[in-house]
Amino acid sequence: MKSRKRTSLMAVLTVTISMVFLAACSGGENSTTVNGEEQVVWKLNHIRPTDTRTDKAAKKFAADVEEATEGRLKIDVYPNAELGDYQLVQESVSMGEIEMQLASMGTNVDPTLQIAIAPYLVSNWEEAKDVYNSEDGLINKYLSDQLEKQNIKLLAVYPQYFGSVFLAKEPSDPKNPDSKKNVKIRVPGMKSFEEFGKGLGFTVTPLPASEIFTSLQTGVIEGTVGGGTELYYNEYRELGKYVMPIRTHFEAHYLTVNQDIWNKLSKADQDSLLKIAQEFENSAFKQAEEEDKKYDELIEGEGIEVYDFTEEEIKAYADKVRKEVWPKIEDQYGDIFEEVKAELGIN
């Protein structure tokens, strides 16, 4: 009899613990009561480390939202991809398991979203603001429309940097876009970057980002493209000797929210969030442009030579890619590419 009672008690405890565990791990918005009013709590995943510019901006956004909604909405910020890989988290945002994300654009579901990082889609800050801004930017509108099909609302763009080329070996005639560089570089596993690298005279090797460090260290590759000088400074600076800051592509993160959860907000709270998101974006553009040269200077302090390119020299690279590489990659993006060319006045 005692044994049977003990078994029953253990079963009850096991079920109770399991229910608590499942409740703690379940996704989706949570709510609590603060000062007699319901407070909804959202999770915001971003992919930069704690105390970076992105992290500080995300936390300020969260604080501004909580203040503007008088505590009705609280956003908990999770830095450094604590909630998971951004591609997977984007799918979780789509399903409402995680409410928000600030990260690179995930392209697993819709490969045409790679348009956001197409080589030389834009080549300076003026073009970037014109094409990516949330008010009337062509790329922003396209991304918004496509994300809507995934049940995701795009709130703001958060610019990071323009891409550059990081090298462990001196390139031949680096100022000349037509030269054979005689350097083997890693490129992301995308047709756009493979054709881009070959078009600029490099020998290319597609590799995932996780293999860059070891491949540079062992000489499997002699350089890499796909990131910016900020990334190279933080991750690979002891392995390089040269940087070509030729603005290979525009890198931004995107502030998104699950559409169904967004729809639950009152019109007043939606308007408040949109206003804060616009301020968040405007501030990010200003900060990113101001930091344009910051990491060039930091990486030079590590003994790495940063080639000094004029606007005309960068334009020569952009013109070559747009003329010779774009025809080889435009089928990756669909009709939006023709609209972009028309917007930039490119035939």
GROMACS .gro file of C-alpha atoms in nm:
model
  347
    1MET     CA    1   0.000   0.000   0.000
    2LYS     CA    2   0.275   0.244   0.094
    3SER     CA    3   0.459   0.154  -0.226
    4ARG     CA    4   0.150   0.226  -0.436
    5LYS     CA    5   0.101   0.566  -0.265
    6ARG     CA    6   0.468   0.649  -0.319
    7THR     CA    7   0.437   0.559  -0.690
    8SER     CA    8   0.127   0.776  -0.731
    9LEU     CA    9   0.299   1.070  -0.563
   10MET     CA   10   0.602   1.036  -0.790
   11ALA     CA   11   0.375   1.031  -1.097
   12VAL     CA   12   0.202   1.350  -0.986
   13LEU     CA   13   0.536   1.522  -0.924
   14THR     CA   14   0.670   1.411  -1.262
   15VAL     CA   15   0.365   1.546  -1.446
   16THR     CA   16   0.379   1.874  -1.252
   17ILE     CA   17   0.748   1.928  -1.323
   18SER     CA   18   0.694   1.848  -1.691
   19MET     CA   19   0.411   2.102  -1.715
   20VAL     CA   20   0.623   2.373  -1.552
   21PHE     CA   21   0.913   2.296  -1.785
   22LEU     CA   22   0.694   2.309  -2.095
   23ALA     CA   23   0.537   2.634  -1.984
   24ALA     CA   24   0.881   2.791  -1.931
   25CYS     CA   25   1.005   2.683  -2.272
   26SER     CA   26   0.696   2.761  -2.477
   27GLY     CA   27   0.723   3.037  -2.739
   28GLY     CA   28   0.496   3.330  -2.810
   29GLU     CA   29   0.412   3.644  -2.621
   30ASN     CA   30   0.370   3.636  -2.245
   31SER     CA   31   0.173   3.870  -2.024
   32THR     CA   32   0.177   3.977  -1.664
   33THR     CA   33   0.009   4.242  -1.452
   34VAL     CA   34   0.187   4.568  -1.371
   35ASN     CA   35   0.017   4.839  -1.166
   36GLY     CA   36  -0.317   4.671  -1.222
   37GLU     CA   37  -0.281   4.664  -1.603
   38GLU     CA   38  -0.187   4.377  -1.831
   39GLN     CA   39   0.170   4.398  -1.957
   40VAL     CA   40   0.261   4.201  -2.267
   41VAL     CA   41   0.623   4.082  -2.288
   42TRP     CA   42   0.795   4.025  -2.622
   43LYS     CA   43   1.134   3.868  -2.695
   44LEU     CA   44   1.375   4.047  -2.933
   45ASN     CA   45   1.667   3.844  -3.070
   46HIS     CA   46   1.967   4.018  -3.227
   47ILE     CA   47   2.298   3.880  -3.350
   48ARG     CA   48   2.558   4.125  -3.219
   49PRO     CA   49   2.745   4.087  -2.886
   50THR     CA   50   2.646   4.271  -2.570
   51ASP     CA   51   2.742   4.641  -2.553
   52THR     CA   52   2.792   4.680  -2.928
   53ARG     CA   53   2.623   4.967  -3.112
   54THR     CA   54   2.347   4.729  -3.220
   55ASP     CA   55   2.289   4.600  -2.868
   56LYS     CA   56   2.268   4.950  -2.721
   57ALA     CA   57   2.029   5.059  -2.996
   58ALA     CA   58   1.807   4.754  -2.944
   59LYS     CA   59   1.788   4.820  -2.569
   60LYS     CA   60   1.708   5.186  -2.627
   61PHE     CA   61   1.434   5.086  -2.869
   62ALA     CA   62   1.290   4.851  -2.606
   63ALA     CA   63   1.304   5.118  -2.335
   64ASP     CA   64   1.141   5.377  -2.563
   65VAL     CA   65   0.860   5.134  -2.649
   66GLU     CA   66   0.791   5.052  -2.285
   67GLU     CA   67   0.776   5.422  -2.200
   68ALA     CA   68   0.559   5.513  -2.500
   69THR     CA   69   0.308   5.236  -2.423
   70GLU     CA   70   0.306   5.326  -2.051
   71GLY     CA   71   0.429   4.978  -1.965
   72ARG     CA   72   0.167   4.791  -2.165
   73LEU     CA   73   0.442   4.642  -2.381
   74LYS     CA   74   0.780   4.528  -2.252
   75ILE     CA   75   1.052   4.398  -2.485
   76ASP     CA   76   1.324   4.170  -2.348
   77VAL     CA   77   1.641   4.193  -2.558
   78TYR     CA   78   1.850   3.880  -2.622
   79PRO     CA   79   2.193   3.968  -2.772
   80ASN     CA   80   2.449   3.755  -2.950
   81ALA     CA   81   2.189   3.523  -3.110
   82GLU     CA   82   2.096   3.381  -2.768
   83LEU     CA   83   1.763   3.260  -2.908
   84GLY     CA   84   1.927   3.090  -3.207
   85ASP     CA   85   2.062   3.130  -3.559
   86TYR     CA   86   1.898   3.426  -3.734
   87GLN     CA   87   1.765   3.213  -4.021
   88LEU     CA   88   1.586   2.983  -3.776
   89VAL     CA   89   1.471   3.270  -3.556
   90GLN     CA   90   1.319   3.441  -3.861
   91GLU     CA   91   1.110   3.129  -3.911
   92SER     CA   92   1.017   3.139  -3.541
   93VAL     CA   93   0.909   3.502  -3.581
   94SER     CA   94   0.698   3.394  -3.877
   95MET     CA   95   0.519   3.140  -3.656
   96GLY     CA   96   0.495   3.371  -3.356
   97GLU     CA   97   0.716   3.155  -3.133
   98ILE     CA   98   0.953   3.453  -3.096
   99GLU     CA   99   0.802   3.798  -3.139
  100MET     CA  100   1.087   4.009  -3.283
  101GLN     CA  101   1.431   3.998  -3.440
  102LEU     CA  102   1.700   4.247  -3.543
  103ALA     CA  103   1.933   4.061  -3.778
  104SER     CA  104   2.045   3.994  -4.133
  105MET     CA  105   1.772   3.901  -4.376
  106GLY     CA  106   1.704   3.528  -4.370
  107THR     CA  107   1.675   3.383  -4.719
  108ASN     CA  108   1.601   3.012  -4.655
  109VAL     CA  109   1.230   3.056  -4.725
  110ASP     CA  110   1.261   3.319  -5.000
  111PRO     CA  111   1.598   3.328  -5.183
  112THR     CA  112   1.501   3.650  -5.367
  113LEU     CA  113   1.557   3.836  -5.039
  114GLN     CA  114   1.929   3.805  -5.123
  115ILE     CA  115   1.866   4.121  -5.326
  116ALA     CA  116   1.937   4.308  -5.000
  117ILE     CA  117   2.309   4.219  -5.025
  118ALA     CA  118   2.353   4.206  -5.402
  119PRO     CA  119   2.703   4.326  -5.501
  120TYR     CA  120   2.706   4.699  -5.577
  121LEU     CA  121   2.330   4.733  -5.553
  122VAL     CA  122   2.434   5.064  -5.397
  123SER     CA  123   2.785   5.206  -5.371
  124ASN     CA  124   2.757   5.507  -5.138
  125TRP     CA  125   2.552   5.633  -4.845
  126GLU     CA  126   2.331   5.857  -5.057
  127GLU     CA  127   2.223   5.563  -5.272
  128ALA     CA  128   2.178   5.345  -4.962
  129LYS     CA  129   1.945   5.593  -4.794
  130ASP     CA  130   1.746   5.636  -5.113
  131VAL     CA  131   1.697   5.265  -5.183
  132TYR     CA  132   1.673   5.114  -4.831
  133ASN     CA  133   1.482   5.372  -4.625
  134SER     CA  134   1.148   5.268  -4.472
  135GLU     CA  135   0.943   5.559  -4.602
  136ASP     CA  136   0.977   5.514  -4.977
  137GLY     CA  137   1.285   5.298  -5.041
  138LEU     CA  138   1.242   5.052  -5.327
  139ILE     CA  139   1.429   4.766  -5.157
  140ASN     CA  140   1.252   4.826  -4.827
  141LYS     CA  141   0.914   4.805  -5.000
  142TYR     CA  142   1.012   4.481  -5.175
  143LEU     CA  143   1.141   4.323  -4.854
  144SER     CA  144   0.827   4.435  -4.668
  145ASP     CA  145   0.599   4.282  -4.931
  146GLN     CA  146   0.789   3.953  -4.939
  147LEU     CA  147   0.812   3.925  -4.560
  148GLU     CA  148   0.440   3.985  -4.535
  149LYS     CA  149   0.396   3.652  -4.715
  150GLN     CA  150   0.588   3.495  -4.424
  151ASN     CA  151   0.357   3.663  -4.169
  152ILE     CA  152   0.633   3.907  -4.072
  153LYS     CA  153   0.613   4.286  -4.054
  154LEU     CA  154   0.927   4.488  -4.131
  155LEU     CA  155   0.953   4.784  -3.894
  156ALA     CA  156   1.292   4.936  -3.974
  157VAL     CA  157   1.627   4.891  -4.144
  158TYR     CA  158   1.942   4.912  -3.931
  159PRO     CA  159   2.249   4.981  -4.150
  160GLN     CA  160   2.577   4.824  -4.042
  161TYR     CA  161   2.847   4.894  -4.301
  162PHE     CA  162   2.965   4.863  -4.658
  163GLY     CA  163   3.155   4.545  -4.740
  164SER     CA  164   3.529   4.527  -4.807
  165VAL     CA  165   3.789   4.268  -4.912
  166PHE     CA  166   4.027   4.126  -4.648
  167LEU     CA  167   4.356   3.981  -4.772
  168ALA     CA  168   4.654   3.792  -4.634
  169LYS     CA  169   4.843   3.834  -4.962
  170GLU     CA  170   4.916   4.149  -5.160
  171PRO     CA  171   4.687   4.178  -5.465
  172SER     CA  172   4.816   4.275  -5.806
  173ASP     CA  173   4.718   4.629  -5.912
  174PRO     CA  174   4.440   4.669  -5.652
  175LYS     CA  175   4.320   5.005  -5.786
  176ASN     CA  176   4.239   4.852  -6.124
  177PRO     CA  177   3.904   4.666  -6.138
  178ASP     CA  178   4.017   4.488  -6.457
  179SER     CA  179   4.339   4.346  -6.311
  180LYS     CA  180   4.402   3.982  -6.226
  181LYS     CA  181   4.451   4.003  -5.851
  182ASN     CA  182   4.637   3.669  -5.820
  183VAL     CA  183   4.477   3.603  -5.481
  184LYS     CA  184   4.248   3.316  -5.381
  185ILE     CA  185   3.960   3.442  -5.168
  186ARG     CA  186   3.671   3.287  -4.983
  187VAL     CA  187   3.325   3.394  -5.098
  188PRO     CA  188   2.983   3.314  -4.945
  189GLY     CA  189   2.811   3.018  -5.111
  190MET     CA  190   2.599   3.237  -5.336
  191LYS     CA  191   2.616   3.269  -5.712
  192SER     CA  192   2.616   3.648  -5.677
  193PHE     CA  193   2.938   3.657  -5.473
  194GLU     CA  194   3.107   3.385  -5.677
  195GLU     CA  195   3.051   3.581  -5.998
  196PHE     CA  196   3.144   3.904  -5.821
  197GLY     CA  197   3.479   3.766  -5.702
  198LYS     CA  198   3.566   3.618  -6.040
  199GLY     CA  199   3.459   3.937  -6.215
  200LEU     CA  200   3.708   4.140  -6.012
  201GLY     CA  201   4.000   3.911  -6.093
  202PHE     CA  202   4.011   3.689  -5.784
  203THR     CA  203   4.021   3.310  -5.769
  204VAL     CA  204   3.718   3.217  -5.559
  205THR     CA  205   3.646   2.937  -5.312
  206PRO     CA  206   3.293   2.919  -5.164
  207LEU     CA  207   3.309   2.845  -4.791
  208PRO     CA  208   3.079   2.891  -4.491
  209ALA     CA  209   3.175   3.168  -4.251
  210SER     CA  210   3.263   2.912  -3.983
  211GLU     CA  211   3.560   2.792  -4.191
  212ILE     CA  212   3.716   3.132  -4.268
  213PHE     CA  213   3.954   3.153  -3.972
  214THR     CA  214   4.106   2.807  -4.011
  215SER     CA  215   4.124   2.841  -4.389
  216LEU     CA  216   4.312   3.172  -4.361
  217GLN     CA  217   4.537   3.028  -4.092
  218THR     CA  218   4.631   2.723  -4.301
  219GLY     CA  219   4.658   2.904  -4.635
  220VAL     CA  220   4.364   2.728  -4.797
  221ILE     CA  221   4.248   3.080  -4.884
  222GLU     CA  222   4.441   3.408  -4.902
  223GLY     CA  223   4.153   3.642  -4.829
  224THR     CA  224   3.780   3.674  -4.787
  225VAL     CA  225   3.486   3.882  -4.901
  226GLY     CA  226   3.128   3.905  -4.777
  227GLY     CA  227   3.186   4.100  -4.457
  228GLY     CA  228   3.302   4.446  -4.362
  229THR     CA  229   3.617   4.577  -4.197
  230GLU     CA  230   3.437   4.574  -3.860
  231LEU     CA  231   3.397   4.194  -3.888
  232TYR     CA  232   3.754   4.143  -4.009
  233TYR     CA  233   3.893   4.356  -3.726
  234ASN     CA  234   3.703   4.165  -3.460
  235GLU     CA  235   3.753   3.815  -3.601
  236TYR     CA  236   4.061   3.785  -3.824
  237ARG     CA  237   4.292   4.083  -3.777
  238GLU     CA  238   4.596   3.872  -3.679
  239LEU     CA  239   4.567   3.680  -4.006
  240GLY     CA  240   4.556   3.963  -4.261
  241LYS     CA  241   4.781   4.219  -4.424
  242TYR     CA  242   4.559   4.424  -4.658
  243VAL     CA  243   4.205   4.560  -4.679
  244MET     CA  244   4.035   4.688  -4.992
  245PRO     CA  245   3.744   4.909  -4.873
  246ILE     CA  246   3.568   4.910  -5.210
  247ARG     CA  247   3.209   4.893  -5.075
  248THR     CA  248   3.135   4.552  -5.220
  249HIS     CA  249   2.777   4.544  -5.087
  250PHE     CA  250   2.554   4.713  -4.832
  251GLU     CA  251   2.509   4.526  -4.504
  252ALA     CA  252   2.207   4.601  -4.288
  253HIS     CA  253   2.003   4.430  -4.020
  254TYR     CA  254   1.624   4.438  -4.018
  255LEU     CA  255   1.388   4.497  -3.727
  256THR     CA  256   1.092   4.262  -3.770
  257VAL     CA  257   0.788   4.145  -3.574
  258ASN     CA  258   0.533   3.869  -3.613
  259GLN     CA  259   0.239   4.012  -3.808
  260ASP     CA  260  -0.037   3.844  -3.603
  261ILE     CA  261   0.112   3.965  -3.276
  262TRP     CA  262   0.154   4.313  -3.423
  263ASN     CA  263  -0.213   4.314  -3.521
  264LYS     CA  264  -0.312   4.258  -3.158
  265LEU     CA  265  -0.173   4.599  -3.060
  266SER     CA  266  -0.402   4.897  -3.042
  267LYS     CA  267  -0.377   5.153  -3.322
  268ALA     CA  268  -0.224   5.400  -3.077
  269ASP     CA  269   0.048   5.156  -2.970
  270GLN     CA  270   0.119   5.060  -3.332
  271ASP     CA  271   0.163   5.427  -3.419
  272SER     CA  272   0.398   5.473  -3.124
  273LEU     CA  273   0.610   5.176  -3.229
  274LEU     CA  274   0.629   5.293  -3.589
  275LYS     CA  275   0.744   5.638  -3.477
  276ILE     CA  276   1.009   5.489  -3.250
  277ALA     CA  277   1.120   5.249  -3.526
  278GLN     CA  278   1.164   5.541  -3.766
  279GLU     CA  279   1.378   5.727  -3.511
  280PHE     CA  280   1.573   5.403  -3.454
  281GLU     CA  281   1.642   5.378  -3.829
  282ASN     CA  282   1.735   5.744  -3.876
  283SER     CA  283   1.978   5.729  -3.587
  284ALA     CA  284   2.132   5.407  -3.723
  285PHE     CA  285   2.196   5.559  -4.066
  286LYS     CA  286   2.368   5.856  -3.903
  287GLN     CA  287   2.582   5.639  -3.675
  288ALA     CA  288   2.677   5.392  -3.948
  289GLU     CA  289   2.791   5.666  -4.183
  290GLU     CA  290   2.992   5.833  -3.907
  291GLU     CA  291   3.161   5.498  -3.835
  292ASP     CA  292   3.242   5.440  -4.202
  293LYS     CA  293   3.614   5.500  -4.147
  294LYS     CA  294   3.636   5.395  -3.782
  295TYR     CA  295   3.728   5.031  -3.840
  296ASP     CA  296   3.962   5.116  -4.126
  297GLU     CA  297   4.160   5.318  -3.872
  298LEU     CA  298   4.138   5.049  -3.603
  299ILE     CA  299   4.260   4.773  -3.833
  300GLU     CA  300   4.543   4.997  -3.959
  301GLY     CA  301   4.649   5.022  -3.594
  302GLU     CA  302   4.705   4.645  -3.606
  303GLY     CA  303   4.958   4.686  -3.886
  304ILE     CA  304   4.721   4.606  -4.175
  305GLU     CA  305   4.741   4.827  -4.483
  306VAL     CA  306   4.409   4.980  -4.587
  307TYR     CA  307   4.417   5.094  -4.947
  308ASP     CA  308   4.287   5.447  -4.997
  309PHE     CA  309   4.024   5.446  -5.273
  310THR     CA  310   3.877   5.764  -5.415
  311GLU     CA  311   3.506   5.789  -5.496
  312GLU     CA  312   3.598   5.766  -5.866
  313GLU     CA  313   3.796   5.446  -5.810
  314ILE     CA  314   3.511   5.286  -5.615
  315LYS     CA  315   3.269   5.393  -5.889
  316ALA     CA  316   3.492   5.219  -6.145
  317TYR     CA  317   3.456   4.893  -5.948
  318ALA     CA  318   3.081   4.942  -5.919
  319ASP     CA  319   3.045   5.020  -6.290
  320LYS     CA  320   3.236   4.706  -6.386
  321VAL     CA  321   3.026   4.481  -6.163
  322ARG     CA  322   2.700   4.638  -6.276
  323LYS     CA  323   2.795   4.601  -6.640
  324GLU     CA  324   2.961   4.258  -6.643
  325VAL     CA  325   2.845   4.070  -6.332
  326TRP     CA  326   2.483   4.177  -6.295
  327PRO     CA  327   2.371   4.009  -6.620
  328LYS     CA  328   2.502   3.679  -6.477
  329ILE     CA  329   2.320   3.706  -6.145
  330GLU     CA  330   1.997   3.900  -6.202
  331ASP     CA  331   1.798   3.578  -6.252
  332GLN     CA  332   1.855   3.511  -5.879
  333TYR     CA  333   1.628   3.798  -5.777
  334GLY     CA  334   1.332   3.820  -6.016
  335ASP     CA  335   1.160   4.134  -6.145
  336ILE     CA  336   1.279   4.353  -5.858
  337PHE     CA  337   1.624   4.371  -6.015
  338GLU     CA  338   1.487   4.552  -6.321
  339GLU     CA  339   1.313   4.799  -6.091
  340VAL     CA  340   1.638   4.862  -5.904
  341LYS     CA  341   1.825   4.927  -6.228
  342ALA     CA  342   1.557   5.173  -6.335
  343GLU     CA  343   1.570   5.346  -5.995
  344LEU     CA  344   1.948   5.388  -6.022
  345GLY     CA  345   1.931   5.489  -6.388
  346ILE     CA  346   2.126   5.182  -6.503
  347ASN     CA  347   2.045   5.020  -6.838
   0.00000   0.00000   0.00000
